[in-house]
XYZ file of C-alpha atoms in Angstrom:
648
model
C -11.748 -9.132 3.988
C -15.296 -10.337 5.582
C -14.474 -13.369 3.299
C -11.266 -13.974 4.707
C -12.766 -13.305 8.239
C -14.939 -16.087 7.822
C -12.288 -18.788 5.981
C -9.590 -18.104 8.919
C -12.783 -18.827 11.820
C -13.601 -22.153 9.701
C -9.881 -22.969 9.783
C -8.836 -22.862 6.160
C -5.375 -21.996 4.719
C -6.317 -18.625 2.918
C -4.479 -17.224 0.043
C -5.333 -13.754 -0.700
C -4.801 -12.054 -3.709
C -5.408 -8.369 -4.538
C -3.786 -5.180 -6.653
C -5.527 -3.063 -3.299
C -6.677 -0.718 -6.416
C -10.221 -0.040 -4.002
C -8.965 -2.211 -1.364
C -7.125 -1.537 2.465
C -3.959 -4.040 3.869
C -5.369 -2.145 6.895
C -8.788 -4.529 6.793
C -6.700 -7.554 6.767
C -3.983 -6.361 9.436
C -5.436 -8.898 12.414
C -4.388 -11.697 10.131
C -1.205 -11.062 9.083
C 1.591 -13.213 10.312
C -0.973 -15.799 10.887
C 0.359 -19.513 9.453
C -2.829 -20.187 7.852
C -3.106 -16.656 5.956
C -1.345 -15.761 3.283
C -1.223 -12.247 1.009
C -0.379 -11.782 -2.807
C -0.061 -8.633 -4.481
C -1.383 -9.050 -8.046
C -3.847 -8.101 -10.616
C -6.202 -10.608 -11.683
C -6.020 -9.075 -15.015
C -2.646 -10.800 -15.596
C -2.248 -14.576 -15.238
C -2.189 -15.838 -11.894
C 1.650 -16.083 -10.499
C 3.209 -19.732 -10.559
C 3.275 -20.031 -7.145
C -0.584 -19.243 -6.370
C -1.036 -22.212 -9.197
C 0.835 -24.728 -7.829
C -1.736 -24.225 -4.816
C -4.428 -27.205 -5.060
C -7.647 -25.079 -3.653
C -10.909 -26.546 -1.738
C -13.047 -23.557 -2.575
C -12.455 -19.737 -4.777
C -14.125 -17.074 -4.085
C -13.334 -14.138 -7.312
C -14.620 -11.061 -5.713
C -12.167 -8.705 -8.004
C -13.517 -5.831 -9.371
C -14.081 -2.645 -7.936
C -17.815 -2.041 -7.973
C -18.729 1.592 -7.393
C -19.324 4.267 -10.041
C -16.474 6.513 -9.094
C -13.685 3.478 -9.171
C -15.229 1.540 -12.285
C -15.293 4.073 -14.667
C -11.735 5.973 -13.168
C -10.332 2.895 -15.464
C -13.106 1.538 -18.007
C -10.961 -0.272 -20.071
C -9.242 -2.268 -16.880
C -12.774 -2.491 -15.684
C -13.733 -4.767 -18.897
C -10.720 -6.596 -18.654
C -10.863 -7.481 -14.438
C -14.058 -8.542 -15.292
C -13.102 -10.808 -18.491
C -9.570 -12.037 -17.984
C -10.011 -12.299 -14.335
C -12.687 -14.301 -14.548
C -11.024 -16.373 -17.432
C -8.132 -17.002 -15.278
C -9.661 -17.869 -11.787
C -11.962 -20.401 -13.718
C -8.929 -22.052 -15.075
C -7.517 -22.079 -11.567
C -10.895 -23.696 -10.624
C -10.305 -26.455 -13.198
C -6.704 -26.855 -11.801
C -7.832 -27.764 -8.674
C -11.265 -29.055 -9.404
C -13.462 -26.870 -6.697
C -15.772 -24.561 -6.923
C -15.860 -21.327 -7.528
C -18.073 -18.404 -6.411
C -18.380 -15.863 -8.882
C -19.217 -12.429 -7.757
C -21.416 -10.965 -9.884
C -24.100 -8.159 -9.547
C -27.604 -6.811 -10.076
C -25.801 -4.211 -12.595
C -26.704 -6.775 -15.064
C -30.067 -6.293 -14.885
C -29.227 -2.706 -16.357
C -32.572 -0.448 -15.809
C -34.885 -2.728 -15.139
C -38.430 -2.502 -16.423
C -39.166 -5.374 -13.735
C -39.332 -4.929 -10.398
C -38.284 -6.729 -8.147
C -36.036 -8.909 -10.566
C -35.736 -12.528 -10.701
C -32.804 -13.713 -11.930
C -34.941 -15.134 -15.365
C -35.147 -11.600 -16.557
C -32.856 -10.539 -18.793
C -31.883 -7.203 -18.256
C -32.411 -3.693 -19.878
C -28.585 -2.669 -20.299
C -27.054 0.166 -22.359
C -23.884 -1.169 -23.482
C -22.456 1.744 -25.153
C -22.703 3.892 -22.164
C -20.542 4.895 -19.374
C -21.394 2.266 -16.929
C -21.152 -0.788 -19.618
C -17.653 -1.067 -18.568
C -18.754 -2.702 -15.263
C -22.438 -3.739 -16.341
C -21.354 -5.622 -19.977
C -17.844 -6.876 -17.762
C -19.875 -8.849 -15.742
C -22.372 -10.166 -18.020
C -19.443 -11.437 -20.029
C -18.138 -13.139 -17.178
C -21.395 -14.671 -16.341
C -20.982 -15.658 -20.062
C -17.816 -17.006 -19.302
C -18.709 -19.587 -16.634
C -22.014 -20.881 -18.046
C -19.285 -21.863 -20.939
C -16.660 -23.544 -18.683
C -19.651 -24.873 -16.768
C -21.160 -26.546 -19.904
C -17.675 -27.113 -21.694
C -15.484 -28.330 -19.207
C -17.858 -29.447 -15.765
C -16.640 -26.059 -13.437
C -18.302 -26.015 -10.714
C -19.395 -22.366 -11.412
C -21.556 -20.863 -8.053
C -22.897 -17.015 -9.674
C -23.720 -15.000 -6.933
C -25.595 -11.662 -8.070
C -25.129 -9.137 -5.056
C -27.518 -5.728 -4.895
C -26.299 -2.902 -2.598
C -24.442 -4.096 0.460
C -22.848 -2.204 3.058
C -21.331 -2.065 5.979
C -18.278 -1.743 8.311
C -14.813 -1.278 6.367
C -16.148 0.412 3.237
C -13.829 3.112 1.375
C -15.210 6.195 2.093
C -14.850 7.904 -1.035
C -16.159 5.075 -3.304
C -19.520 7.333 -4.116
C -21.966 4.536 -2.904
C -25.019 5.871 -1.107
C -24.543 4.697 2.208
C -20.802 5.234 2.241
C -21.307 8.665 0.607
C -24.492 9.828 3.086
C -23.156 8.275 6.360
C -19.423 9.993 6.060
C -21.385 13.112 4.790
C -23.560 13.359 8.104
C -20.708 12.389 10.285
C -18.137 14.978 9.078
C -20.714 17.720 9.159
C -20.657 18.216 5.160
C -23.574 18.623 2.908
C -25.214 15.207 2.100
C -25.415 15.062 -1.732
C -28.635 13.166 -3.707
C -28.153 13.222 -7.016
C -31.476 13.940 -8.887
C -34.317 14.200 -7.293
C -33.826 11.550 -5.076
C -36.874 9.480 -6.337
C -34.857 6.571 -7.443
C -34.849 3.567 -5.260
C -32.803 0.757 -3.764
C -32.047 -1.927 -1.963
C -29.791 -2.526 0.878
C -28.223 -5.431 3.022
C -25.616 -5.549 5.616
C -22.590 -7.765 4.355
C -22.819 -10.410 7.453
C -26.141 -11.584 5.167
C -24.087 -11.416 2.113
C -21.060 -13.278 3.366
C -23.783 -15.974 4.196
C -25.201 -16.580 1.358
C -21.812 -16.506 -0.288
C -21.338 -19.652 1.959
C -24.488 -21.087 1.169
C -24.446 -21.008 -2.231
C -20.443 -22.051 -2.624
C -21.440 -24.941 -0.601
C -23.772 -26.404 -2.462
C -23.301 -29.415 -4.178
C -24.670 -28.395 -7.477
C -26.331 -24.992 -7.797
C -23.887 -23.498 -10.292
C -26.722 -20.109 -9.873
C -26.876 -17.407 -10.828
C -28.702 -16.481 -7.561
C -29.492 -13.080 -6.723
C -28.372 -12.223 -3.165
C -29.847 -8.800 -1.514
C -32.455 -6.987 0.876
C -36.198 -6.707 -0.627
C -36.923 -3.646 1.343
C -37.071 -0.781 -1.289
C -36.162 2.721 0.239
C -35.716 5.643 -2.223
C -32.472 7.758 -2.155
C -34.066 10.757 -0.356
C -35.221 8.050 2.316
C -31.530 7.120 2.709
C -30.283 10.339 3.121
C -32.888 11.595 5.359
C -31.886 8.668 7.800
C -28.161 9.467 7.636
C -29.097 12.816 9.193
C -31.635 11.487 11.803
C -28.827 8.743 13.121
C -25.998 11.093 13.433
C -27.318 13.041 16.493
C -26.095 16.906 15.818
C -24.978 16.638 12.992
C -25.115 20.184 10.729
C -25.547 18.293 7.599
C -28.200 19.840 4.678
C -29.028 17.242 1.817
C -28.671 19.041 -1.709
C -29.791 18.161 -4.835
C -27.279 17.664 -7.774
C -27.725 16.481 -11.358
C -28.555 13.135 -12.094
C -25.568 10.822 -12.827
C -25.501 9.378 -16.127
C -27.087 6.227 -16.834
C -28.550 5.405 -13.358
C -31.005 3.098 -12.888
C -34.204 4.261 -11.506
C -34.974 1.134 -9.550
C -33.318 -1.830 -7.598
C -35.042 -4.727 -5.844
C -34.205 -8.272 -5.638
C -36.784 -11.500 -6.085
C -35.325 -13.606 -3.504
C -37.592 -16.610 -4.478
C -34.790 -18.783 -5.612
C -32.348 -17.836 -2.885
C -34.810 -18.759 -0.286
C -36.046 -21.940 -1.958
C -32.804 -23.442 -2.743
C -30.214 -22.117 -0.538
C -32.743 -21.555 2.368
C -31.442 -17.859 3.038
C -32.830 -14.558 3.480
C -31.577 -11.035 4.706
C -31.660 -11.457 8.396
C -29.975 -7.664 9.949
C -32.578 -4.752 9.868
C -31.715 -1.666 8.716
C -31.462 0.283 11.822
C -29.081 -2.358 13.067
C -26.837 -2.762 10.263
C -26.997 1.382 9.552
C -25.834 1.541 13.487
C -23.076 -0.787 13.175
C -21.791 1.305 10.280
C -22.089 4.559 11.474
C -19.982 2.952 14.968
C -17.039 1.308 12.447
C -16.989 4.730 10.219
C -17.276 7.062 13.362
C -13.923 5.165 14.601
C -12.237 5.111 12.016
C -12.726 9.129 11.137
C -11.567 9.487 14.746
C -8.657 7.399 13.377
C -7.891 9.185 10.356
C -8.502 12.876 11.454
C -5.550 12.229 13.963
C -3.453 10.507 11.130
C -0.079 11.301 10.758
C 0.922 12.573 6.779
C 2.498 9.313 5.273
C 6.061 9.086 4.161
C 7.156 7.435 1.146
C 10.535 6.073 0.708
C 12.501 5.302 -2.563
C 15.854 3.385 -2.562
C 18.391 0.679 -3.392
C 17.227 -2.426 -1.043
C 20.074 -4.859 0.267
C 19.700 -7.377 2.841
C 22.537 -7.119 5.889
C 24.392 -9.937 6.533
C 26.325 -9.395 9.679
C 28.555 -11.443 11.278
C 32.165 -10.897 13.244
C 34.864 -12.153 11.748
C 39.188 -12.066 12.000
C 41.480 -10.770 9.816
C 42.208 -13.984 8.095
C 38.555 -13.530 6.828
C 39.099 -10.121 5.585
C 42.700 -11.682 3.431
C 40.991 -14.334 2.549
C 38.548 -12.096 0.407
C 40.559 -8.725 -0.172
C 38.511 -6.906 2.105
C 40.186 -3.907 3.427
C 39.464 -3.167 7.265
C 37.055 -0.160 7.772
C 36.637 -0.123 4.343
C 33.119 -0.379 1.634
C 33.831 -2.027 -1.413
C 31.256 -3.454 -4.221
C 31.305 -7.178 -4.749
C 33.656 -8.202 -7.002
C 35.703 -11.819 -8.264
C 37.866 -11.566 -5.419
C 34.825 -12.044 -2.734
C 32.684 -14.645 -4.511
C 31.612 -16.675 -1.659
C 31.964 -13.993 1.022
C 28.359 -14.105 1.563
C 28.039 -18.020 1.786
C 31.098 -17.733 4.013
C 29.497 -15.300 6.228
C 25.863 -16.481 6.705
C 28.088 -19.943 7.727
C 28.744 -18.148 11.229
C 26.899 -18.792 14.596
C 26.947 -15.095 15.077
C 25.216 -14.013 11.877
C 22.396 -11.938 11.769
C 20.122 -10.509 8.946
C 19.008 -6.759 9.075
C 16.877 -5.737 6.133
C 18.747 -2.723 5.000
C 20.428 -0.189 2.024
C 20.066 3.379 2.855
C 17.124 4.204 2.380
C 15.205 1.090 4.027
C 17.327 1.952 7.282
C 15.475 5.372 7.136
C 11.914 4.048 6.722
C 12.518 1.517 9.464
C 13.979 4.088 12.173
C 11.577 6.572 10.782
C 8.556 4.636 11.718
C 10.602 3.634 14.979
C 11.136 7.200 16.532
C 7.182 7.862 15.251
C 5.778 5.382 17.514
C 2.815 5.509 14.772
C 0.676 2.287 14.556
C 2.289 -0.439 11.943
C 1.965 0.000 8.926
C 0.306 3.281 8.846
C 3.030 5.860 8.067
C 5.909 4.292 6.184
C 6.092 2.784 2.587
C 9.445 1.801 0.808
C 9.917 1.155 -3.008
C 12.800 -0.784 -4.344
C 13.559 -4.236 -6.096
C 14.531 -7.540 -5.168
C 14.121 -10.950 -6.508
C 11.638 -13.685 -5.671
C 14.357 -15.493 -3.505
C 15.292 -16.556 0.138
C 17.108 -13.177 0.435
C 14.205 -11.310 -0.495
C 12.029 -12.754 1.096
C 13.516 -12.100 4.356
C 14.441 -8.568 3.456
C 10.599 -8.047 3.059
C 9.002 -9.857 5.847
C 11.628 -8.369 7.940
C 11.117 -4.794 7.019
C 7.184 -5.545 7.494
C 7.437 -7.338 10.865
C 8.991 -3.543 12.239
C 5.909 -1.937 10.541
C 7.191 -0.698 7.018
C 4.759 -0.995 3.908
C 7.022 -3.100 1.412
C 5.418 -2.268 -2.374
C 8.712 -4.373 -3.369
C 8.840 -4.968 -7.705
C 10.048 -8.412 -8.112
C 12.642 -9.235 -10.989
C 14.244 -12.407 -12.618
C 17.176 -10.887 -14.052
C 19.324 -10.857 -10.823
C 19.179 -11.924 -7.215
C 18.411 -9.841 -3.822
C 20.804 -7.260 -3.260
C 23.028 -8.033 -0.249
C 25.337 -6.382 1.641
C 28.244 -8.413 3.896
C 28.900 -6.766 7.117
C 32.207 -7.469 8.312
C 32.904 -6.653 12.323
C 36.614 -6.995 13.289
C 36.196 -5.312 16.746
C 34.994 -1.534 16.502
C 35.331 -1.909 12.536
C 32.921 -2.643 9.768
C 33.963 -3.753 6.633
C 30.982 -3.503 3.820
C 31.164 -5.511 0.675
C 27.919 -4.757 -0.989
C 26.419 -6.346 -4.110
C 23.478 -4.311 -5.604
C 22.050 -6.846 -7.849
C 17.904 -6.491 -8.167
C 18.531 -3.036 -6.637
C 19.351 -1.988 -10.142
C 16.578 -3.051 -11.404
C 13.815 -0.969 -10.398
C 11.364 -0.332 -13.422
C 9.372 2.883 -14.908
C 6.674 -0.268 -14.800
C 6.593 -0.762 -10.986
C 6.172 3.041 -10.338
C 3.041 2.647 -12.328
C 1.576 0.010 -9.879
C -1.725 0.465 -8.431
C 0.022 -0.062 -4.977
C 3.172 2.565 -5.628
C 0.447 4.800 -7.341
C -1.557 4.439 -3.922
C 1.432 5.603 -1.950
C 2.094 8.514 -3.997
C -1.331 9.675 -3.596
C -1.602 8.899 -0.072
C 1.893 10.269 1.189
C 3.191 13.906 2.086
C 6.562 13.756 2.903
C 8.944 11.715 0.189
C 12.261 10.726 0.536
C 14.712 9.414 -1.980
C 18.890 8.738 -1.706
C 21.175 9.734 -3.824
C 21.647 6.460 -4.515
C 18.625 6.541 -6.321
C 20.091 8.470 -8.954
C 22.436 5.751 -10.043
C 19.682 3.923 -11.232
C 17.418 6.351 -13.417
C 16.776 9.942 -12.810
C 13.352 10.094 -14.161
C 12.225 7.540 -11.633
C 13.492 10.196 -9.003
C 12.053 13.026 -11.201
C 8.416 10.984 -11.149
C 8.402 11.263 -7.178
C 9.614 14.614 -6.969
C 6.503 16.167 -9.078
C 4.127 13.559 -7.857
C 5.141 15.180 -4.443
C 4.524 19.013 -5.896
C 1.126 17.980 -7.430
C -0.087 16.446 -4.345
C 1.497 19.336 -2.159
C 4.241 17.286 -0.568
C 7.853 17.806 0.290
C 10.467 16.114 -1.825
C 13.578 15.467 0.014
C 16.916 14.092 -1.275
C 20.381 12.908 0.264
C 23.802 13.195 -1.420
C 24.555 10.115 0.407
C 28.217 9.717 -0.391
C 31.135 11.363 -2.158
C 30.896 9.643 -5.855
C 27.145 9.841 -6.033
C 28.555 14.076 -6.603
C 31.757 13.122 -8.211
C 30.242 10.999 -10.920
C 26.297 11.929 -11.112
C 26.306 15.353 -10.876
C 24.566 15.656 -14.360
C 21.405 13.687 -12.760
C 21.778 15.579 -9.210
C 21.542 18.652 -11.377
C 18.367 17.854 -12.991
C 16.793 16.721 -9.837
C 18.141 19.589 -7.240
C 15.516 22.037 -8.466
C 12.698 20.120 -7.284
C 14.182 19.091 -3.707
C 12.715 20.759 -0.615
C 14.874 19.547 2.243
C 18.962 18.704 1.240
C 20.641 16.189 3.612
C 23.917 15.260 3.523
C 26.889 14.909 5.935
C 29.879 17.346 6.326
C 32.515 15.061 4.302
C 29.792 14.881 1.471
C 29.239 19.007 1.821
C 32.835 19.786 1.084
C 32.540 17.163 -1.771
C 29.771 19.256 -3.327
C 30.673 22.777 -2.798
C 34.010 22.056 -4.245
C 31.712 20.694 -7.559
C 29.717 23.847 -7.377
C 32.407 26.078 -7.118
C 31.378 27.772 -3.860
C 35.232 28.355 -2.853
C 35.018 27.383 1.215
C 35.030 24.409 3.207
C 32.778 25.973 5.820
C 29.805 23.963 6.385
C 27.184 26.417 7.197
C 28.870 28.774 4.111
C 28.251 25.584 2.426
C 24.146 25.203 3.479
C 23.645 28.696 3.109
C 24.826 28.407 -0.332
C 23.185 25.139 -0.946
C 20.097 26.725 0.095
C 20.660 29.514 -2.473
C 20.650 27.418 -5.400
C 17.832 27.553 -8.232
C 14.629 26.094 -6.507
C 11.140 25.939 -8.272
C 9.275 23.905 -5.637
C 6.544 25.561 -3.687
C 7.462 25.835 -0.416
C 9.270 29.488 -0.827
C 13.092 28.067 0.187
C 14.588 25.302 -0.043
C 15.648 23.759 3.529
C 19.611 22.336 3.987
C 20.477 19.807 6.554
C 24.295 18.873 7.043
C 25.435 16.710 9.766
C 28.767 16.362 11.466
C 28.760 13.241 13.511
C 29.449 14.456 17.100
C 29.962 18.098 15.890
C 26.608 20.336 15.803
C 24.190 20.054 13.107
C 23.473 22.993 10.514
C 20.342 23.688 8.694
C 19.945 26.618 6.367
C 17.014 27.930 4.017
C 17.103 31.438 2.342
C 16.468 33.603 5.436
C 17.862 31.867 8.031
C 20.422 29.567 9.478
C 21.237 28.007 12.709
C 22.869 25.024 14.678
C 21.503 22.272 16.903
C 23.414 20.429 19.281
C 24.541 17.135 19.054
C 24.124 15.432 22.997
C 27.704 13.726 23.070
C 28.298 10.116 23.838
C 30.700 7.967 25.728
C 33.392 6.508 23.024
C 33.408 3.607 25.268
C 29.327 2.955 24.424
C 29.908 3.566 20.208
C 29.678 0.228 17.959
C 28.996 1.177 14.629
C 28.791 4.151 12.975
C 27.700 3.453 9.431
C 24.310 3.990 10.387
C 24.632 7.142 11.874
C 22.879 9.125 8.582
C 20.441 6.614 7.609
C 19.062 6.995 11.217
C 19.275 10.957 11.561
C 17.299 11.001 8.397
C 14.703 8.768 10.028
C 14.285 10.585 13.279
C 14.313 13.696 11.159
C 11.321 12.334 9.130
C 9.507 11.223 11.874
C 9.714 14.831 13.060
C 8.383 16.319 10.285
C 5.114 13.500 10.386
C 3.945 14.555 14.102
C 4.207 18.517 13.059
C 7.425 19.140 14.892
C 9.452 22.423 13.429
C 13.062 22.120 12.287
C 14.644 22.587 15.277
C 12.817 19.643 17.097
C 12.743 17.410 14.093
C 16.850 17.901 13.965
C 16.730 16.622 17.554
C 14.432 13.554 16.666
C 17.442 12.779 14.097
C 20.216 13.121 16.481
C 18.587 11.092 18.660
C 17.964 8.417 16.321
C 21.900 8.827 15.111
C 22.778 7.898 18.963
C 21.019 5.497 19.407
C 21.514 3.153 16.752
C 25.710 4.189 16.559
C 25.306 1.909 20.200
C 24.282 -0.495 18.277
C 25.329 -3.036 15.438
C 24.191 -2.174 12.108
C 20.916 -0.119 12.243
C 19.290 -1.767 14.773
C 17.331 -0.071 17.660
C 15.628 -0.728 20.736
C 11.759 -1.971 20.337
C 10.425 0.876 22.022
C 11.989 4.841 20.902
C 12.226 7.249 24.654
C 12.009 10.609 22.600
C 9.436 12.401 22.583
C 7.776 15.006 20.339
């Protein structure tokens, strides 16, 4: 990100490209929706995508690979090959456009060194059988790697070799000394040296690092490698003595653990070659760069001790195209009025047809997107910071607004992208009070086991508390529903699932079965109730004899009872668990001020979610919902004023 911080001030087009395995969307926020920047989700690992090739570049900077202990060896074997086929593949995207290319290497390849400091002529003291080759061997194979492109093929190969660097933005669990000692002493915990603390190191502040990145990239023919770090040698113990003595009352002790396998007792650059050829040398001080730190790290605990538990959000994605229309429209494609219909012979070219009108608007949409968006909506909670939605679309105009659309209102899109059908869409048809939905699914069917195993859904998983799926869901595969609903057990979530129509009962009920164990809060509306307690045999059509029945039903998650939610538009809504059940009011409004309706669920579910995020209790969280309901029913589709009024 310090990269791209620098590119965007010198006024170049930036492409970035990242799995966000180690790294934050957060650190790059301040340029999104920028013209010059751009964002691709990918692992380097895998052959660049065809449309970052088709990109003619001035400069490349391959930074990819996490770099501390704790990440590197989580995933040793994907280690070895970030380091090898990413490399292999941003040198051929070098060749392609004939620039050069910094390559970030590191002091790791020195190993243990038996010289100290080390120049970069020394070869290294590496054990490359042991449990940091992964990273060490990686990047001396992809050193490897451009000295051969270099001497093969003319790449303008610039080898950077970084030693410890720090500063603002760092993860704070990656296990790196500074990192590790500075969040230690803030938060009060025990500061943790492993060893004796004898070892030494090395440290410089990234704004020197990002320099002689430029430096070096620059130049017209020093292909490097060039080692790029601080010469001031402090040992371990120093550094953690100095995390206590700049963190004014903190109750921090340092303790002594066992030595970490493998770790090198020493770590120094010779800057000879730096200085002499690039003209650059570490110019931030400790103290300063420690106190910079400490202010970015201190913020951003402040930040995340007041974060709200994430939500993550599973569903069918469609893009909304509305539009009014007469009844000649609705003969012309055998659209019944008030009706929702899937796409079928009859309408091919309804959407065409529709997008055609002055009047037509695009809302990114399908259940379960409407939720996220009015669920981060009612939160008020800073974009992108609560909400992520995963579903499929296609690499198309369609989902491409869909996306950028559900971003721009603050939703984190971790979209999968298939070939083997186009965005899902939905055709809203207004004929006065009444909306006529033809929807065709398309790349909504086509989420993959695959995508679930993403680095970035993987992320949200970990990251999220509260999980929300439609039923609609279920159509697709049950196992990807049963994945989230034990990924939110092991992590100590709450799984919730919505019938979310009549036929999702009627003609899943084998897959609701197998899921309906693991769900902590039921939703559902009163139509959809009577649906399922005539499936289940319950023998009444009374909707809070329905919850508490519902409620009743085998439940081996860990939150004691299972909690039901049924709504009934204007009529009060019921929630029931085990042990208790009650009604909240529904605050009525005018007939004269309703649009549309058909949003009325997605949007409870929201305001109900949003609820649960800022700590409000079941009776409050029911409220958030209804107000959410009555506000979008005033308007078209499940739209919403920029700003929510309630208030938690």
């Amino acid at each position: 990100s310090h990269v791209t911080d620098r590119a965007m001030r010198e006024g170049y087009d930036v492409t970035v490209m990242d799995n966000l395995y180690t790294g934050r969307m957060e650190n790059l926020e301040h340029h999104i929706g920028h013209p010059r920047f751009h964002f691709v989700n990918h692992d380097v690992k895998h052959p660049f995508p065809d449309k970052v090739n088709a990109l003619k570049f001035d400069y490349i900077f391959h930074l990819a690979c996490a770099a501390s202990p704790v990440h590197y060896q989580s995933d040793p074997i994907g280690t070895t090959l970030t380091c090898v086929n990413g490399t292999l593949h941003a040198l051929d995207a070098a060749l392609r456009s004939d620039c050069p290319i910094l390559i970030s290497s590191t002091s790791e390849v020195y190993g243990d060194p038996q010289v100290n400091p080390q120049p970069e002529s020394y070869w290294g003291n590496t054990n490359c059988t042991g449990i940091r080759s992964c990273y060490d061997e990686g990047k001396r194979c992809a050193e490897a790697l451009c000295f051969d492109y270099h001497r093969k093929y003319g790449c303008k190969v610039r080898v950077a070799r970084i030693f410890n660097t720090y500063g603002p933005r760092m993860c704070f669990n990656d296990g790196r000394i500074i990192s590790n000692f500075l969040v230690q002493a803030l938060r009060g915990d025990d500061i943790t040296v492993y060893g004796t603390g004898e070892y030494t190191r090395s440290f410089q502040f990234y704004e020197d690092l990002i320099e002689g990145f430029w430096r070096l990239v620059m130049h017209p023919t020093e292909t490097g490698p060039v080692n790029l770090g601080n010469p001031e040698e402090y040992s371990v113990l120093e550094m953690a003595e100095k995390a206590r003595e700049l963190v004014p009352g903190t109750k921090s002790k340092i303790v002594f653990l066992e030595a970490a396998s493998d770790d090198p007792k020493q770590r120094r650059p010779d800057n000879t070659k730096a200085l002499k050829v690039l003209g650059w040398k570490p110019q931030v001080s400790l103290a300063v760069g420690l106190r910079r730190t400490i202010e970015e790290f201190s913020s951003r605990l402040a930040r995340d001790s007041s974060a709200l538990p994430k939500i993550y959000v599973q569903c069918n994605p469609l893009l909304d195209i509305s539009a009014h229309v007469d009844a000649e429209f609705l003969k012309k494609y055998d659209v019944q009025p008030a009706s929702a219909a899937l796409f079928g012979e009859k309408q091919e070219g309804i959407y065409a047809d529709i997008e055609s009108r002055a009047d037509h608007v695009f809302i990114p949409g399908g259940s379960g997107l409407n939720t996220a968006r009015v669920a981060q909506w009612v939160s008020q909670a800073p974009i992108r910071s609560l909400v992520s939605y995963t579903g499929c679309v296609a690499d198309d105009k369609y989902g491409a607004i869909l996306k950028n659309s559900a971003e721009k209102e603050g939703v984190v899109m971790n979209v999968e992208y298939t070939t083997k059908a186009p965005t899902g869409s939905c055709a809203v048809c207004i004929t006065g009070k009444e909306r006529s939905l033809v929807a065709n699914l398309a790349a909504a069917n086509c989420l993959t086991g695959a995508h679930l195993e993403t680095a970035e859904v993987q992320k949200a998983l970990k990251e999220s508390k509260l999980f929300y799926l439609t039923g609609f869901t279920l159509t697709v595969n049950v196992d990807y529903v049963l994945t989230v609903a034990k990924k939110a057990h092991q992590v100590g979530g709450k799984f919730m699932l919505n019938l979310s129509a009549p036929f999702i009962v009627q003609f899943f009920g084998e897959q609701l079965n197998k899921v309906l164990p693991y769900v902590d809060v039921l939703f559902s509306n009163d139509d959809e109730a009577k649906v399922f307690s005539e499936a289940n045999k319950f023998g009444t059509t009374n909707v809070t004899e329905i919850a508490q029945k519902t409620a009743a039903l085998p439940y081996n998650g860990p939150h004691g009872s299972r909690l039901v939610v049924f709504t009934q538009g204007s009529q009060p809504t019921v929630w029931a668990t085990t042990s208790a059940t009650a009604e909240v009011a529904v605050q009525p409004i005018e007939a004269s001020k309703i649009i549309d309706t058909n949003g009325a669920g997605d949007a409870f579910v929201g305001g109900f979610l949003a609820g649960l995020a800022r700590g409000a209790d079941i009776t409050k969280s029911i409220q958030a919902g209804n107000y959410a309901a009555g506000v979008v029913i005033q308007h078209d589709g499940c739209t919403f004023p920029e700003t929510s009024s309630f208030t938690f």
